[in-house]
PDB file of C-alpha atoms in Angstrom:
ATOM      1  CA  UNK W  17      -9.911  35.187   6.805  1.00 53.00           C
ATOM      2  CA  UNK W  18     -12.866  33.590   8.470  1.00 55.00           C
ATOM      3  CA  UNK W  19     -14.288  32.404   5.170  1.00 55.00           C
ATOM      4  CA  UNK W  20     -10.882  30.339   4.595  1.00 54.00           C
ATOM      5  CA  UNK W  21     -11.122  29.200   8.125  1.00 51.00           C
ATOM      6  CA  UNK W  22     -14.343  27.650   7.738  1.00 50.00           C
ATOM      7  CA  UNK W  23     -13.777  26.097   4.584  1.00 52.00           C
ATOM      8  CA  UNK W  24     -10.804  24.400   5.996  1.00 48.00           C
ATOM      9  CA  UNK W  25     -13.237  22.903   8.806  1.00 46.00           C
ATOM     10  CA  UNK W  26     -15.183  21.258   6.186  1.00 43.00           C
ATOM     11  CA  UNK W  27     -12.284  20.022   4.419  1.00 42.00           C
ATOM     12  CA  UNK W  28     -11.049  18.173   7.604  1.00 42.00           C
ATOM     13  CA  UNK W  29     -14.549  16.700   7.649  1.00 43.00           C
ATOM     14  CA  UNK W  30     -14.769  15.607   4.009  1.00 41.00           C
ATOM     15  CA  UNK W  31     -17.645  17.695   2.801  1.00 42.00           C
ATOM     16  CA  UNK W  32     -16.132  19.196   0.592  1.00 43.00           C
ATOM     17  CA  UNK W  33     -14.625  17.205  -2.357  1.00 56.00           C
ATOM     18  CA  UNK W  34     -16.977  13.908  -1.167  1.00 70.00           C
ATOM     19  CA  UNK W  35     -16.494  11.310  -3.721  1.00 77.00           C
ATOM     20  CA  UNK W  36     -20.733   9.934  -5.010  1.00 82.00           C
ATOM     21  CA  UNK W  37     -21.823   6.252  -3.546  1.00 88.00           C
ATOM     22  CA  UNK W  38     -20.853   3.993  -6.211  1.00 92.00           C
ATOM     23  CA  UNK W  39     -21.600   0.282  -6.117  1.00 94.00           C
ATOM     24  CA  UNK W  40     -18.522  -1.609  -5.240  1.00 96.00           C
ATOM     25  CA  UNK W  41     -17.976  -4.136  -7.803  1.00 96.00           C
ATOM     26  CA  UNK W  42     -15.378  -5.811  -7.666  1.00 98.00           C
ATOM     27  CA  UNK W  43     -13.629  -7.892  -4.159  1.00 98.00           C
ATOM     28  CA  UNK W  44     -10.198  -8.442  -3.381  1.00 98.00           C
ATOM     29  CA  UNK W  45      -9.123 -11.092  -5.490  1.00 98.00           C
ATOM     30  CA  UNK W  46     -11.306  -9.801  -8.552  1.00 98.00           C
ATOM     31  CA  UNK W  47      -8.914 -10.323 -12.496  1.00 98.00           C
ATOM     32  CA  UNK W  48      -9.338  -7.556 -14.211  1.00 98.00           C
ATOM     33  CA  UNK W  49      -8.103  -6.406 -18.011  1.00 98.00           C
ATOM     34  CA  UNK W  50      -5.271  -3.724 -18.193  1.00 98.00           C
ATOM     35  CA  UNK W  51      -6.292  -0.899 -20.513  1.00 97.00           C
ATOM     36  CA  UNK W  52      -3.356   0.676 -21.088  1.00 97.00           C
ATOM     37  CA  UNK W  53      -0.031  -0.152 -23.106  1.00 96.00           C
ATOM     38  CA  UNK W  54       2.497  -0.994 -20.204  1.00 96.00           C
ATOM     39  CA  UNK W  55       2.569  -4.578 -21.094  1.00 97.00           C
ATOM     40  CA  UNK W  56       0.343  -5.990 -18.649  1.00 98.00           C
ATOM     41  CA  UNK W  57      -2.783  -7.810 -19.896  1.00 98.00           C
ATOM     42  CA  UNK W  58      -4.679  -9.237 -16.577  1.00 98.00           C
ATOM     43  CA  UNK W  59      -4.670  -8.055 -13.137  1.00 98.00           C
ATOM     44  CA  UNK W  60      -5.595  -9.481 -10.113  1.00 99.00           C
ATOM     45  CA  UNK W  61      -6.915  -7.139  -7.165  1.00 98.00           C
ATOM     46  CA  UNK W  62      -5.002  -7.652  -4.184  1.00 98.00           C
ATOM     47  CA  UNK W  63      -5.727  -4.750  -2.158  1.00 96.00           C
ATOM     48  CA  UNK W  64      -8.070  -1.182  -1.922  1.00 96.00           C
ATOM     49  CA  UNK W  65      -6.382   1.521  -0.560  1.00 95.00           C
ATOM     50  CA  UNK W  66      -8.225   3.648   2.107  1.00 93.00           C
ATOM     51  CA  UNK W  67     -10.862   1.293   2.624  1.00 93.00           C
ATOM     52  CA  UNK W  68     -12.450   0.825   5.907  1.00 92.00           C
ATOM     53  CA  UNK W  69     -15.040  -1.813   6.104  1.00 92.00           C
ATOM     54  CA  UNK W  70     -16.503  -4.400   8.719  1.00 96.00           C
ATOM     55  CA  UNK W  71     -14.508  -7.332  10.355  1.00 97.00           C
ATOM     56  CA  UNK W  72     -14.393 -10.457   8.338  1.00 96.00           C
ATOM     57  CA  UNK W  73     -16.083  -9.037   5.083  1.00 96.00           C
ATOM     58  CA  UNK W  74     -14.364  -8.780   1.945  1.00 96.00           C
ATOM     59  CA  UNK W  75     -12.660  -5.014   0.999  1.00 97.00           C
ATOM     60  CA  UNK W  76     -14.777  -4.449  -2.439  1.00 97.00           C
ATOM     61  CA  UNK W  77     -13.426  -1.439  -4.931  1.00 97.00           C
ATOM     62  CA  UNK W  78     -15.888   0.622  -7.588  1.00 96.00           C
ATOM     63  CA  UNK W  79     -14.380   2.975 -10.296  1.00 96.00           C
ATOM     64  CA  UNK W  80     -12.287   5.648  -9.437  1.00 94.00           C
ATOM     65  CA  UNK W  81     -10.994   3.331  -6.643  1.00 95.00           C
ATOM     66  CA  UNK W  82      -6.935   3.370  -6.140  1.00 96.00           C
ATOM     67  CA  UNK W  83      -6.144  -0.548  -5.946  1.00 97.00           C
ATOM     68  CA  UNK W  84      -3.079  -2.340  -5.607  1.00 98.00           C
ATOM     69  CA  UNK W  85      -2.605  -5.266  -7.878  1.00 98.00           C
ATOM     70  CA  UNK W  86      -0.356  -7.878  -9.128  1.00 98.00           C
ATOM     71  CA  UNK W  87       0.400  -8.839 -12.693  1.00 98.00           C
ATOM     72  CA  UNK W  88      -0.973 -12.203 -13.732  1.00 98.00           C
ATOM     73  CA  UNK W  89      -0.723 -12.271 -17.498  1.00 98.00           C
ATOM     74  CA  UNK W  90       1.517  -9.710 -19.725  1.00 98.00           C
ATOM     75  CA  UNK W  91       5.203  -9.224 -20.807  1.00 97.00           C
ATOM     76  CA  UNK W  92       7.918 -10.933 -18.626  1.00 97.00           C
ATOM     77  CA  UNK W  93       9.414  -7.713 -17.539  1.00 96.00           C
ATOM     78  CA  UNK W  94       5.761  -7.133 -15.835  1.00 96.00           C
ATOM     79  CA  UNK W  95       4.888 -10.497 -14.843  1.00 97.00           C
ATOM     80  CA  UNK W  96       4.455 -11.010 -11.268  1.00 96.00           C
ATOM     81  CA  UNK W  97       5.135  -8.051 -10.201  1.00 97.00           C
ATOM     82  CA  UNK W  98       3.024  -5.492  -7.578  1.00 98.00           C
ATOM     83  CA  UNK W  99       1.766  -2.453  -8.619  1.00 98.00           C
ATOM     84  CA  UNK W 100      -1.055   0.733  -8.230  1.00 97.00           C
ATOM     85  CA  UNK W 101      -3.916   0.898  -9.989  1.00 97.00           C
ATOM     86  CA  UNK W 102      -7.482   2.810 -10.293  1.00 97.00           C
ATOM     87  CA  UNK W 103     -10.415   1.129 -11.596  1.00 97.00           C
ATOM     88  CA  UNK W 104     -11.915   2.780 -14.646  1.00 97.00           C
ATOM     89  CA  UNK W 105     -14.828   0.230 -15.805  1.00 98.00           C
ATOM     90  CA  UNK W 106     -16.636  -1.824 -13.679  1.00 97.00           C
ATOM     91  CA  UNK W 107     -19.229  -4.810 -14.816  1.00 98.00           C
ATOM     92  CA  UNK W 108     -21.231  -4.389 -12.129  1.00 97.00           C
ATOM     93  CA  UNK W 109     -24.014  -1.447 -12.623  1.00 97.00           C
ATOM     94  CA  UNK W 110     -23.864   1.913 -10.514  1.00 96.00           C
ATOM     95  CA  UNK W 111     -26.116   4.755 -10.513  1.00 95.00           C
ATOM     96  CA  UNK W 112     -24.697   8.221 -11.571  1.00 93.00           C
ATOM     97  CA  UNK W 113     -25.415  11.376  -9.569  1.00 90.00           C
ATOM     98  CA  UNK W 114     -27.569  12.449 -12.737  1.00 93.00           C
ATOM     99  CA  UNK W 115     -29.661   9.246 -12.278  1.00 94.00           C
ATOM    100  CA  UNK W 116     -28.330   7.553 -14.969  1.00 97.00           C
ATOM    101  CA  UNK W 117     -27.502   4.075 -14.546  1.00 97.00           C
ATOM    102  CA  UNK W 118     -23.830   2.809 -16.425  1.00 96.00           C
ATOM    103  CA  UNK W 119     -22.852  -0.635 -16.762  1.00 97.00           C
ATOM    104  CA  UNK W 120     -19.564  -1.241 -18.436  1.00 98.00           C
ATOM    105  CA  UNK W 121     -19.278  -5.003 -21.225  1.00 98.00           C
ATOM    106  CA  UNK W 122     -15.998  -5.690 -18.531  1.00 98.00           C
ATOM    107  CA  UNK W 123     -13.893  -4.823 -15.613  1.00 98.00           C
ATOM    108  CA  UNK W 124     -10.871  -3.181 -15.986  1.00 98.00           C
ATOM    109  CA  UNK W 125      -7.939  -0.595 -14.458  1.00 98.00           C
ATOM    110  CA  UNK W 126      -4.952   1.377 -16.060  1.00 98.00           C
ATOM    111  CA  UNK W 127      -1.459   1.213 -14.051  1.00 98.00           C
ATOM    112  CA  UNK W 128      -0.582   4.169 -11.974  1.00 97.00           C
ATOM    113  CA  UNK W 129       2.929   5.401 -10.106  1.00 95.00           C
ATOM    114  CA  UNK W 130       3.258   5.732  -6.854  1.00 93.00           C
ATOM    115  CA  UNK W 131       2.636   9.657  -7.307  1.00 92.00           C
ATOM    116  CA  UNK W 132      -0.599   9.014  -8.906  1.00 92.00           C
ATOM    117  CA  UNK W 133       0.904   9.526 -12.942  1.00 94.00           C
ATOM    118  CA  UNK W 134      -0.392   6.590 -15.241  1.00 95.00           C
ATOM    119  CA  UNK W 135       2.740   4.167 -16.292  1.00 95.00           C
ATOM    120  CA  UNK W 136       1.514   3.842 -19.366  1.00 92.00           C
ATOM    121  CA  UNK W 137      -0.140   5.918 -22.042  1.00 85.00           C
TER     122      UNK W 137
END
């Protein structure tokens, strides 16, 4: 019973489960391709969820980030319209945990629900 208690405690923290320092690539405002097969083609990066930064400087996301963004190019049923997202390539290079450094030929995100599911496949 104590073991679960403590491991709880770190939870609350965030030690456990701590997401690796990627370089944030990509600022609000940011177009990025849609790779998956909901009909959108180019998104624009409106907004990071959960990020807390300094006043006056620009919120910035990195893969793996959950994003809100609007629709700019795509079908007409998509068009225009505001939606989740997480990033899953980034132009901008970032150093693994392994110390191996990945640097993707574009940026891009696939469309999620508000539960987390993707939209598309």
């Amino acid at each position: 019973m104590a073991a679960k208690a403590k491991t709880r405690g770190l939870v609350a923290k965030g030690v456990i489960g701590q997401r690796p320092k990627i370089s944030r690539g990509l600022p609000t405002g940011a177009i990025l391709k849609c790779a998956d097969n909901t009909g959108a083609r180019e998104l624009r990066l409106i907004q990071v969820m959960g990020y807390k930064g300094r006043l006056r400087r620009l919120p910035s996301a990195a893969v793996g980030d959950r994003i809100t963004v609007s629709v700019k190019h795509g079908t007409p049923d998509m068009r225009r319209k505001i939606f989740q997202a997480v990033i899953v390539r980034q132009r901008m290079p970032f150093r693994r945990a392994d110390g191996v450094w990945v640097q993707f030929e574009d940026n891009a995100a696939v469309i999620i629900t508000p539960e987390g599911e993707m939209k598309g496949s």
